[in-house]
């Protein structure tokens, strides 16, 4: 109205669990999440999940498109298309991911499986972003 344009909120705005939030239970959602507080239970999301430096998660399982961990994180199982550990991440989990990266200083205790992630197209084998094994050297004439 009156020539001013309204600022649109992007449809992909994440749901934020603030530092004061303590959540216990199972969460199923289609939005992306930003977790700053404490969370225990399980999470299943078709979006991305970012856990902030002050967060503390203790999960039985987590399924998401992408996962960025900056804080304390423990899970029985994680299945995501991509996992990124920031330098402040302290992780204890068994993870399945098509792609993985960790900053210097990040700590991971558990297993990382990049071959059998069930997320994303073409996940029947191999892993996106992973280098293939070099072919054997041929004898030079």
JSON list of N, CA, C and O in Angstrom, two decimals, residues 7-13:
[
{"chain": "A", "resi": 7, "resn": "UNK", "atom": "N", "xyz": [7.99, -6.76, 2.86]},
{"chain": "A", "resi": 7, "resn": "UNK", "atom": "CA", "xyz": [9.09, -7.70, 2.90]},
{"chain": "A", "resi": 7, "resn": "UNK", "atom": "C", "xyz": [8.50, -9.09, 3.10]},
{"chain": "A", "resi": 7, "resn": "UNK", "atom": "O", "xyz": [7.76, -9.34, 4.05]},
{"chain": "A", "resi": 8, "resn": "UNK", "atom": "N", "xyz": [8.80, -9.97, 2.16]},
{"chain": "A", "resi": 8, "resn": "UNK", "atom": "CA", "xyz": [8.27, -11.33, 2.24]},
{"chain": "A", "resi": 8, "resn": "UNK", "atom": "C", "xyz": [9.19, -12.20, 3.08]},
{"chain": "A", "resi": 8, "resn": "UNK", "atom": "O", "xyz": [10.41, -12.12, 2.97]},
{"chain": "A", "resi": 9, "resn": "UNK", "atom": "N", "xyz": [8.58, -13.02, 3.90]},
{"chain": "A", "resi": 9, "resn": "UNK", "atom": "CA", "xyz": [9.33, -14.00, 4.67]},
{"chain": "A", "resi": 9, "resn": "UNK", "atom": "C", "xyz": [9.53, -15.21, 3.77]},
{"chain": "A", "resi": 9, "resn": "UNK", "atom": "O", "xyz": [8.55, -15.74, 3.24]},
{"chain": "A", "resi": 10, "resn": "UNK", "atom": "N", "xyz": [10.76, -15.63, 3.56]},
{"chain": "A", "resi": 10, "resn": "UNK", "atom": "CA", "xyz": [10.99, -16.78, 2.68]},
{"chain": "A", "resi": 10, "resn": "UNK", "atom": "C", "xyz": [10.25, -18.01, 3.18]},
{"chain": "A", "resi": 10, "resn": "UNK", "atom": "O", "xyz": [10.17, -18.25, 4.39]},
{"chain": "A", "resi": 11, "resn": "UNK", "atom": "N", "xyz": [9.73, -18.78, 2.26]},
{"chain": "A", "resi": 11, "resn": "UNK", "atom": "CA", "xyz": [9.01, -20.01, 2.62]},
{"chain": "A", "resi": 11, "resn": "UNK", "atom": "C", "xyz": [9.94, -21.02, 3.28]},
{"chain": "A", "resi": 11, "resn": "UNK", "atom": "O", "xyz": [9.48, -21.93, 3.94]},
{"chain": "A", "resi": 12, "resn": "UNK", "atom": "N", "xyz": [11.23, -20.82, 3.12]},
{"chain": "A", "resi": 12, "resn": "UNK", "atom": "CA", "xyz": [12.18, -21.79, 3.67]},
{"chain": "A", "resi": 12, "resn": "UNK", "atom": "C", "xyz": [12.79, -21.32, 4.99]},
{"chain": "A", "resi": 12, "resn": "UNK", "atom": "O", "xyz": [13.82, -21.82, 5.40]},
{"chain": "A", "resi": 13, "resn": "UNK", "atom": "N", "xyz": [12.18, -20.36, 5.66]},
{"chain": "A", "resi": 13, "resn": "UNK", "atom": "CA", "xyz": [12.69, -19.91, 6.96]},
{"chain": "A", "resi": 13, "resn": "UNK", "atom": "C", "xyz": [12.69, -21.09, 7.92]},
{"chain": "A", "resi": 13, "resn": "UNK", "atom": "O", "xyz": [11.71, -21.81, 8.02]}
]
